[in-house]
Coordinates of C-alpha atoms and ligand atoms in Angstrom, one line a residue:
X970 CA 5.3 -20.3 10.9
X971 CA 8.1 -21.6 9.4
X972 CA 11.5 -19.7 9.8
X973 CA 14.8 -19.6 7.5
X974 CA 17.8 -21.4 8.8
X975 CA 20.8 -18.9 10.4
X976 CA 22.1 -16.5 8.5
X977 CA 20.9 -18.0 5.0
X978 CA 19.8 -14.7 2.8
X979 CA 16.2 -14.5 2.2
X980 CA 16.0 -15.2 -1.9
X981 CA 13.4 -13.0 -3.5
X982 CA 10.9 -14.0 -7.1
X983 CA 9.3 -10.7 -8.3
X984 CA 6.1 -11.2 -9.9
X985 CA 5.7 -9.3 -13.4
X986 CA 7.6 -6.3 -14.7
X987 CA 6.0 -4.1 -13.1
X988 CA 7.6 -0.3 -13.0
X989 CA 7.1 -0.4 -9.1
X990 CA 9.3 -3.3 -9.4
X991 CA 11.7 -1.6 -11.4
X992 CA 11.4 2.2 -9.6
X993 CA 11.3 1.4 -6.1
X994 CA 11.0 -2.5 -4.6
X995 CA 13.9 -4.0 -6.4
X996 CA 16.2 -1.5 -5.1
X997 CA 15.1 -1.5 -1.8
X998 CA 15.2 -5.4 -1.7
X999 CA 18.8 -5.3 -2.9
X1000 CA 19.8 -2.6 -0.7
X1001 CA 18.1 -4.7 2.7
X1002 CA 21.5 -6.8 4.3
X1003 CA 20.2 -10.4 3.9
X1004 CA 17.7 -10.0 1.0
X1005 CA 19.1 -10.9 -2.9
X1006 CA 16.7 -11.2 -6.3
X1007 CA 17.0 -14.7 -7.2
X1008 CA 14.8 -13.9 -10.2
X1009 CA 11.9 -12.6 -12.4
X1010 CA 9.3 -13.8 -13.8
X1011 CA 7.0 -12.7 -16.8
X1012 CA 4.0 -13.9 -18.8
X1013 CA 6.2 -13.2 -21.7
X1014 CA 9.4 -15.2 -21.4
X1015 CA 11.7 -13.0 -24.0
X1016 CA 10.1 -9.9 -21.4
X1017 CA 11.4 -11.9 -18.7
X1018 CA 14.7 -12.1 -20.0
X1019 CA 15.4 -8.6 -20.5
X1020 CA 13.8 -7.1 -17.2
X1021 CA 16.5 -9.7 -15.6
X1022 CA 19.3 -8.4 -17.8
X1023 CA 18.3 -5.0 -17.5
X1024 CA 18.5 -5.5 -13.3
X1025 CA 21.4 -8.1 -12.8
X1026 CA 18.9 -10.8 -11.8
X1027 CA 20.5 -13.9 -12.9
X1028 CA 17.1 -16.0 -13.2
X1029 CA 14.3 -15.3 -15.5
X1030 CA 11.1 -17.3 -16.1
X1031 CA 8.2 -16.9 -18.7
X1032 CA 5.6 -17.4 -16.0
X1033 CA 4.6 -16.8 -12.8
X1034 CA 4.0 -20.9 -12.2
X1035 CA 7.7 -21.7 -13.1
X1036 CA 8.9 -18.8 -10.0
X1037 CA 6.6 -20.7 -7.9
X1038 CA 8.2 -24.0 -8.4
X1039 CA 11.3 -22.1 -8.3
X1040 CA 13.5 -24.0 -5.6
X1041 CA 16.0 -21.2 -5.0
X1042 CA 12.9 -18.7 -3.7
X1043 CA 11.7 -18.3 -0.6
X1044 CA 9.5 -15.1 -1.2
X1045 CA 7.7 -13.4 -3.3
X1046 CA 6.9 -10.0 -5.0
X1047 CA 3.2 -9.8 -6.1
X1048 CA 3.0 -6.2 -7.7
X1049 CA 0.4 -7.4 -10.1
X1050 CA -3.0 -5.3 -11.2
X1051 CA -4.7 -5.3 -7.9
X1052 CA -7.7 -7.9 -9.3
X1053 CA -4.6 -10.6 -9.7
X1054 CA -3.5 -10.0 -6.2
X1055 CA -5.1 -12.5 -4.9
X1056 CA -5.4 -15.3 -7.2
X1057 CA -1.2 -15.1 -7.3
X1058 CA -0.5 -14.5 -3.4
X1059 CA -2.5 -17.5 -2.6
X1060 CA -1.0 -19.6 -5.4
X1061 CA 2.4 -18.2 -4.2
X1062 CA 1.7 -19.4 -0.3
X1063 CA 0.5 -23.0 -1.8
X1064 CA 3.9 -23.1 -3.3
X1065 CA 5.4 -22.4 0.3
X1066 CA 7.0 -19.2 -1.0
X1067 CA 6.3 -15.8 2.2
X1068 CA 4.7 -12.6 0.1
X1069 CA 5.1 -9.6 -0.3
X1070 CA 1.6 -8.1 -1.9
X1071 CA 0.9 -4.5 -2.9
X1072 CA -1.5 -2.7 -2.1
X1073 CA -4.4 -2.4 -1.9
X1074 CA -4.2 -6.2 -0.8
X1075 CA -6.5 -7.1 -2.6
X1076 CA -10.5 -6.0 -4.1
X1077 CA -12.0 -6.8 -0.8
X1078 CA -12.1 -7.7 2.8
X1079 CA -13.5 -11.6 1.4
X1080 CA -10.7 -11.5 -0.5
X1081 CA -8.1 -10.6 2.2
X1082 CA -9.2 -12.9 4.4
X1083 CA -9.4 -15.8 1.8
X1084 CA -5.5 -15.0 1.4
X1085 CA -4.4 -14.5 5.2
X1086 CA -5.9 -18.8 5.5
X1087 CA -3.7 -19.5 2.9
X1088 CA -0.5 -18.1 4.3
X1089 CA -1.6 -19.2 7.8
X1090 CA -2.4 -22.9 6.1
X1091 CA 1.6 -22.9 4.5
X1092 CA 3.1 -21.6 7.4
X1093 CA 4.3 -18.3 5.5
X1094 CA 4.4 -14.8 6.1
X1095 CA 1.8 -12.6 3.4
X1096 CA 1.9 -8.8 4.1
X1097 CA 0.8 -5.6 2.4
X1098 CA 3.6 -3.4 0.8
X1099 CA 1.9 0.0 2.2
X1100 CA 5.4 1.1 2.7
X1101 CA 4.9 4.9 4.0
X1102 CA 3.7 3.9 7.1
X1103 CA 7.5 2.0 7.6
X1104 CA 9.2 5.9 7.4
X1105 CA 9.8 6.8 10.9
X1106 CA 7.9 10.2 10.2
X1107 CA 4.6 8.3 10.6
X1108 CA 5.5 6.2 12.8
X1109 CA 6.2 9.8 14.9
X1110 CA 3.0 11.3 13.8
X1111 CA 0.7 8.1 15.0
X1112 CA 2.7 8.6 18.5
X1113 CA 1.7 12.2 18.6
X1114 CA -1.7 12.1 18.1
X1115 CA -2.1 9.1 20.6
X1116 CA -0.4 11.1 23.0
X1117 CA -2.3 14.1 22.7
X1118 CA 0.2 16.9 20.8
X1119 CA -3.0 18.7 19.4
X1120 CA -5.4 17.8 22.5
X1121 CA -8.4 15.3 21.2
X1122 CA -7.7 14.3 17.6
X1123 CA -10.9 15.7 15.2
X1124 CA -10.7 15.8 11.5
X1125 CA -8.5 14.3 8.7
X1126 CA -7.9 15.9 5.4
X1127 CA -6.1 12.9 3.6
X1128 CA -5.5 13.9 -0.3
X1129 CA -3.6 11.8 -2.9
X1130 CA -3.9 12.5 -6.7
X1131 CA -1.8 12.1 -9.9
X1132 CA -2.7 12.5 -13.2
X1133 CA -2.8 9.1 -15.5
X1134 CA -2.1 10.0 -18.9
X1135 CA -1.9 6.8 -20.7
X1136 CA -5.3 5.4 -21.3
X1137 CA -3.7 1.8 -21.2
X1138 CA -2.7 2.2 -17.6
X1139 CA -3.8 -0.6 -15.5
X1140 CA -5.3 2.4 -13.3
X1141 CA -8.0 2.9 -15.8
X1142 CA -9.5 -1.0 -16.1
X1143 CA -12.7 -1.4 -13.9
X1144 CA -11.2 -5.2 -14.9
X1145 CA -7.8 -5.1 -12.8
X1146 CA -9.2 -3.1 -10.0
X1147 CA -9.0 -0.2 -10.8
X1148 CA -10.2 3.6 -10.0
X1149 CA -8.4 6.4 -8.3
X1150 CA -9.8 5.1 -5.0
X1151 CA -7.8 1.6 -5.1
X1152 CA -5.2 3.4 -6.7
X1153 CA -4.3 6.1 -4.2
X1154 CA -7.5 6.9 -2.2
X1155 CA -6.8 3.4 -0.4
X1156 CA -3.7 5.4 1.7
X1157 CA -6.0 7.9 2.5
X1158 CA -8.5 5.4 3.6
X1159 CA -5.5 3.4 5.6
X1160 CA -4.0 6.6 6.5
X1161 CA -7.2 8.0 8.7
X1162 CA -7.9 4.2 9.9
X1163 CA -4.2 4.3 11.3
X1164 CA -3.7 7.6 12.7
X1165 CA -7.7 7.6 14.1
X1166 CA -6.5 3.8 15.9
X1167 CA -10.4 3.0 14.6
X1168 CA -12.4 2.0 11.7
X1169 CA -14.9 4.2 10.4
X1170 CA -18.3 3.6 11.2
X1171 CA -20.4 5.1 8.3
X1172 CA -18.8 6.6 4.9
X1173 CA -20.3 9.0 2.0
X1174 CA -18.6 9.6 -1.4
X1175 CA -19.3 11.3 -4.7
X1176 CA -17.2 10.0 -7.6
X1177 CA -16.4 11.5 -11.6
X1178 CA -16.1 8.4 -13.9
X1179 CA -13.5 8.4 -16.7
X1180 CA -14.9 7.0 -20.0
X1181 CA -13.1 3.6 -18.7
X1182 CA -15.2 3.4 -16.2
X1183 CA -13.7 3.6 -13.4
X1184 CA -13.1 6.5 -10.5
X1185 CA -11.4 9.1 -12.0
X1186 CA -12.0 11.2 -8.8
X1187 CA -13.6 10.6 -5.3
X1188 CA -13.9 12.8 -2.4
X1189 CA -15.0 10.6 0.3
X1190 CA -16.1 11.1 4.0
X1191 CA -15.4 8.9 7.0
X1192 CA -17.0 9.3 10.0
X1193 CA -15.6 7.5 13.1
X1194 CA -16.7 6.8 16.7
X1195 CA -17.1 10.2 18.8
X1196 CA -18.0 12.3 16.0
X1197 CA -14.1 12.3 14.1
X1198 CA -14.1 12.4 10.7
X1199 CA -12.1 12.3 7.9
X1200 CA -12.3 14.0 4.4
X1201 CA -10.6 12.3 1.5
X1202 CA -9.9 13.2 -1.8
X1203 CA -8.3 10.6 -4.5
X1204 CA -7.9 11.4 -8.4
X1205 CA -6.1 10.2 -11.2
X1206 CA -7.1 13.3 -13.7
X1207 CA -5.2 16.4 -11.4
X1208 CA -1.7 17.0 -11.5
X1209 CA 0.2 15.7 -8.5
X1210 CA -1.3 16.7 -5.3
X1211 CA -0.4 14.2 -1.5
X1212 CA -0.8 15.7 2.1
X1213 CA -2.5 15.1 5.4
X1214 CA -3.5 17.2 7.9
X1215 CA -4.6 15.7 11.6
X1216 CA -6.9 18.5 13.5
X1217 CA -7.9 18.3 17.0
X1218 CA -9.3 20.3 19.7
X1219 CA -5.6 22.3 20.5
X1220 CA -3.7 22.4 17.2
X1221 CA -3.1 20.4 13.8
X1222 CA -0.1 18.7 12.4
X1223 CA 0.4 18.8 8.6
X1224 CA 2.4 16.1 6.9
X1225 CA 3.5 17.1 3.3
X1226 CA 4.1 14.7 0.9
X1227 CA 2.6 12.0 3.5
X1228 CA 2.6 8.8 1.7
X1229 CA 5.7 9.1 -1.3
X1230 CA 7.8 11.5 0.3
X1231 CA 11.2 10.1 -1.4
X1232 CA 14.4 9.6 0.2
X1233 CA 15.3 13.8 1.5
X1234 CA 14.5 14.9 5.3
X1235 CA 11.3 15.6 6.0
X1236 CA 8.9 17.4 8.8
X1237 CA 5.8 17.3 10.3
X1238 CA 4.8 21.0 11.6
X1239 CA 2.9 21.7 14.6
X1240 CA 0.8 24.4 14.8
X1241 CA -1.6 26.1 17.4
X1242 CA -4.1 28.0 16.1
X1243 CA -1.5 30.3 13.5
X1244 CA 1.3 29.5 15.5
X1245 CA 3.6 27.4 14.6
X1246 CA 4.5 25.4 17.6
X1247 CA 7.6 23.0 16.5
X1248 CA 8.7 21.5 13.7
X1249 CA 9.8 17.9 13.9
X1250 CA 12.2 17.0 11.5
X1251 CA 13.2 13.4 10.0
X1252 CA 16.5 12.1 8.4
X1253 CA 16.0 10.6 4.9
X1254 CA 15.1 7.3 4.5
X1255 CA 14.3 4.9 2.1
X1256 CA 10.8 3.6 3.0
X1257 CA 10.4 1.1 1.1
X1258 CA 13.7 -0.6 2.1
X1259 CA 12.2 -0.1 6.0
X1260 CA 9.3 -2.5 4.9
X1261 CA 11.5 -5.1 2.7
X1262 CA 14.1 -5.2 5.9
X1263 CA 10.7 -6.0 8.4
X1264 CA 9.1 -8.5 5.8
X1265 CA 12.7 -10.2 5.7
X1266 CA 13.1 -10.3 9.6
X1267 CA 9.8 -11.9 10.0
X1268 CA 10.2 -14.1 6.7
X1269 CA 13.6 -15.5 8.9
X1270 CA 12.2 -15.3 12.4
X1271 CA 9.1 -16.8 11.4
X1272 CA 6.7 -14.4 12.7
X1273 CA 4.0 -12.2 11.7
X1274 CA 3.8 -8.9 10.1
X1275 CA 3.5 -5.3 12.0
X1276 CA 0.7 -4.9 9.8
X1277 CA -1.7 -8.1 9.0
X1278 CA -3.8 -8.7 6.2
X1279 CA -7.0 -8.3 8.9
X1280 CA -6.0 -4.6 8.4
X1281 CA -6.0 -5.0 5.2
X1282 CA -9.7 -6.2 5.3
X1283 CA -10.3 -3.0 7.3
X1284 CA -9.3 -0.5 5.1
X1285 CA -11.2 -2.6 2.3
X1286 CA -14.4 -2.8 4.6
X1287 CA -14.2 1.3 4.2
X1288 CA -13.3 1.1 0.5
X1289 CA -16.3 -1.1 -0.2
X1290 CA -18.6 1.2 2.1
X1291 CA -17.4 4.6 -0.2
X1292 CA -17.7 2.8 -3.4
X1293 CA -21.5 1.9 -2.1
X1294 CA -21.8 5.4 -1.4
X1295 CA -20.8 6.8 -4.6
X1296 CA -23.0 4.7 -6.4
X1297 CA -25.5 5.5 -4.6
X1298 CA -25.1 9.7 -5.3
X1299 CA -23.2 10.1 -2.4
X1300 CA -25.6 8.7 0.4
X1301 CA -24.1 7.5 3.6
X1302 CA -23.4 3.8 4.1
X1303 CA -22.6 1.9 7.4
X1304 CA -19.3 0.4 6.8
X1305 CA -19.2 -3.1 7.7
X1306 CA -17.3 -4.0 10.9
X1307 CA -15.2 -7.0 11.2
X1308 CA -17.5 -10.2 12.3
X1309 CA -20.5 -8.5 11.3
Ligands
NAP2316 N1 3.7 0.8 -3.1 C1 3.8 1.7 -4.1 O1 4.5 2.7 -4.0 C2 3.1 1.5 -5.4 C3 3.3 2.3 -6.5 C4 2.8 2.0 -7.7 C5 2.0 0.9 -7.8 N2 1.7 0.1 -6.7 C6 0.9 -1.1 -6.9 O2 1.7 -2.1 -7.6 C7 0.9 -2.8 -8.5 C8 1.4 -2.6 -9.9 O3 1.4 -1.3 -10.3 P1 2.4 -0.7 -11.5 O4 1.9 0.6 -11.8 O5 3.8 -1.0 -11.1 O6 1.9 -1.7 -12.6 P2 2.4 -2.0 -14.1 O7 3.7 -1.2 -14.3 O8 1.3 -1.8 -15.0 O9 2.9 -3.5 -14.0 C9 2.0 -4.5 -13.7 C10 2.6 -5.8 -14.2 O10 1.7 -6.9 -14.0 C11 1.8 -7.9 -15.0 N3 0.5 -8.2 -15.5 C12 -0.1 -9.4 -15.3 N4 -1.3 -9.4 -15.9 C13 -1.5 -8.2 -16.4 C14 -2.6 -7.6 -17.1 N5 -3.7 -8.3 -17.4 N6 -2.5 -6.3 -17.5 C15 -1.4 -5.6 -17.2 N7 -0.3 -6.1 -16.5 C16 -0.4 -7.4 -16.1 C17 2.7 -7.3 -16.1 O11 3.9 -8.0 -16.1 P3 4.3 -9.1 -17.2 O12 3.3 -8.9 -18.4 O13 5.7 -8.9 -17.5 O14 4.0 -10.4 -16.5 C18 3.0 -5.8 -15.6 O15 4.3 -5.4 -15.8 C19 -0.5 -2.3 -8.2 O16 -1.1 -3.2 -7.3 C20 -0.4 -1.0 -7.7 O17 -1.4 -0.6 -6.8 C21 2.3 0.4 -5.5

């Protein structure tokens, strides 16, 4: 993989004007020593213009080919509708340029795969933006489990919902990918994967549609080698609900506000039975700048991600299995494993 020379700052393209952009990514990118936004592109050049204004970015281009054969970039952005993630990250590694792809990667395991060649084939780095998993807090928790805080690990209750109130929200088109499951059931999904250190082996799911047609609600099931499981529940039609809680054969850890838990201290609390055994606490930190600073490091050193898009494929292997399931009325489905 091809690294930058000393001490050169990595130059960053965003892709679209999207509010994740806006809100969160192109903060953290300008806050991350080393990283600057050497511009903006949108389909809609005048749209282009004023995102760039309104964020100090001193280039703008009316489409997402002119970033790509933008000289002064070395990586980019990609927080397009998920169906457009990979059509753009691939066209982004042809151009040479390392990227930085929401999530969920992409709208299947195929699809991930497909993308990974292409980074591998340009020599450039292509990684997920799951950011929580970056806050030291989770790092913590995976440690915990692994090392046997609440005896053998057992059951995950993984919950992630939001209400979507305009009906023109790319959350809402079966054509862009999407469906409360892709939206925000896929950290759930790459939450219990994580945490678990497995892929699920079989998954079951009953869905309610919105009139859009898409997954306004799942509550999925996971089951995982040696009888684990793990119960999720993803909506965009209920008011803001996001924890985790990790079970196991001595005690449970709860995680509130797992996956957007902002920049204030947070905890994860221990409990035996109804006792509360400790509470670890965490210093704030910006998790998204923690995954723009790790992208950059590899994007100069020249080496791959913490998290790969073959984990990517993983979590979409699952999605793919509860989305068979909830068509099917909620019957079980073997989730396919990796070379099968
Ligand atoms: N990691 C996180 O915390 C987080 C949070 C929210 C969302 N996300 C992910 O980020 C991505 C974007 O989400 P968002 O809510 O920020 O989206 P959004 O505000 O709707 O922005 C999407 C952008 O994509 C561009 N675009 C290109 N083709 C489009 C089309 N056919 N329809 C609509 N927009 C189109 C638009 O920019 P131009 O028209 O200007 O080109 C638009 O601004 C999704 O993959 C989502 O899952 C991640």
């Amino acid at each position: 993989m091809s690294a930058l020379a000393d001490g050169r700052p990595v130059r960053w393209g965003v892709m679209g004007t999207a509010n994740i952009a806006a809100a969160a990514v192109m903060p953290a990118i300008r806050a991350t020593d080393g990283c600057e936004i050497a511009a903006v592109a949108s389909r809609d050049g005048e749209r282009a213009r004023r995102f760039a204004e309104d964020h100090g970015v001193a280039g703008a281009h009316g489409s997402y080919d002119a970033l790509l054969a933008d000289d002064e970039i070395d990586a980019v952005y990609v927080p397009l509708p998920n169906a457009l993630h990979r059509e753009w990250a691939i066209r982004a590694a042809e151009a040479g340029k390392h990227v930085l792809c929401e999530k969920p990667l992409a709208l299947n395991a195929a699809e991930c795969i497909e993308m990974q060649a292409a980074a591998d084939r340009a020599g450039v780095v292509l990684m997920e933006a799951f950011m929580y998993r970056f806050h030291p807090r989770i790092e913590a928790l995976i440690r915990h489990v692994a090392g046997g805080a609440i005896g053998e690990a057992a059951t995950i209750d993984a919950t992630f919902t939001f209400r979507v109130k305009n009906p023109k929200n790319i959350r809402l088109s079966p054509d862009l990918g999407g469906g409360s499951l892709m939206d925000v059931g896929c950290y759930c999904v790459n939450f219990a994967r994580t945490v678990f250190g497995a892929e699920p082996t079989h998954a079951s799911a009953v869905t309610v549609e919105t009139p859009t047609g898409v997954d306004g609600r799942l509550h999925g099931y996971l089951e995982f080698p040696g009888g684990r499981v793990a119960h999720l529940t993803s909506s965009l039609l209920d008011e803001r609900r996001e924890y985790c809680v990790v079970g196991g054969t001595e005690g449970h850890l709860t995680v509130a506000d797992t996956f957007l838990p902002g920049t204030a201290p947070t905890e994860i609390v221990h409990f035996a039975g109804r006792s509360e055994v400790d509470r670890l606490r965490f210093g704030g930190v910006d998790e998204y700048q923690l995954m723009v600073s790790h992208f950059a490091d590899c994007v100069r050193a020249g080496t791959a991600p913490r998290y790969t898009a073959g984990d990517a494929a993983a979590t979409l292997r699952a999605i793919a299995a509860l989305r068979e399931s909830a068509a099917g009325a909620g019957t079980p489905v073997a989730v396919q494993q990796e070379n099968t």
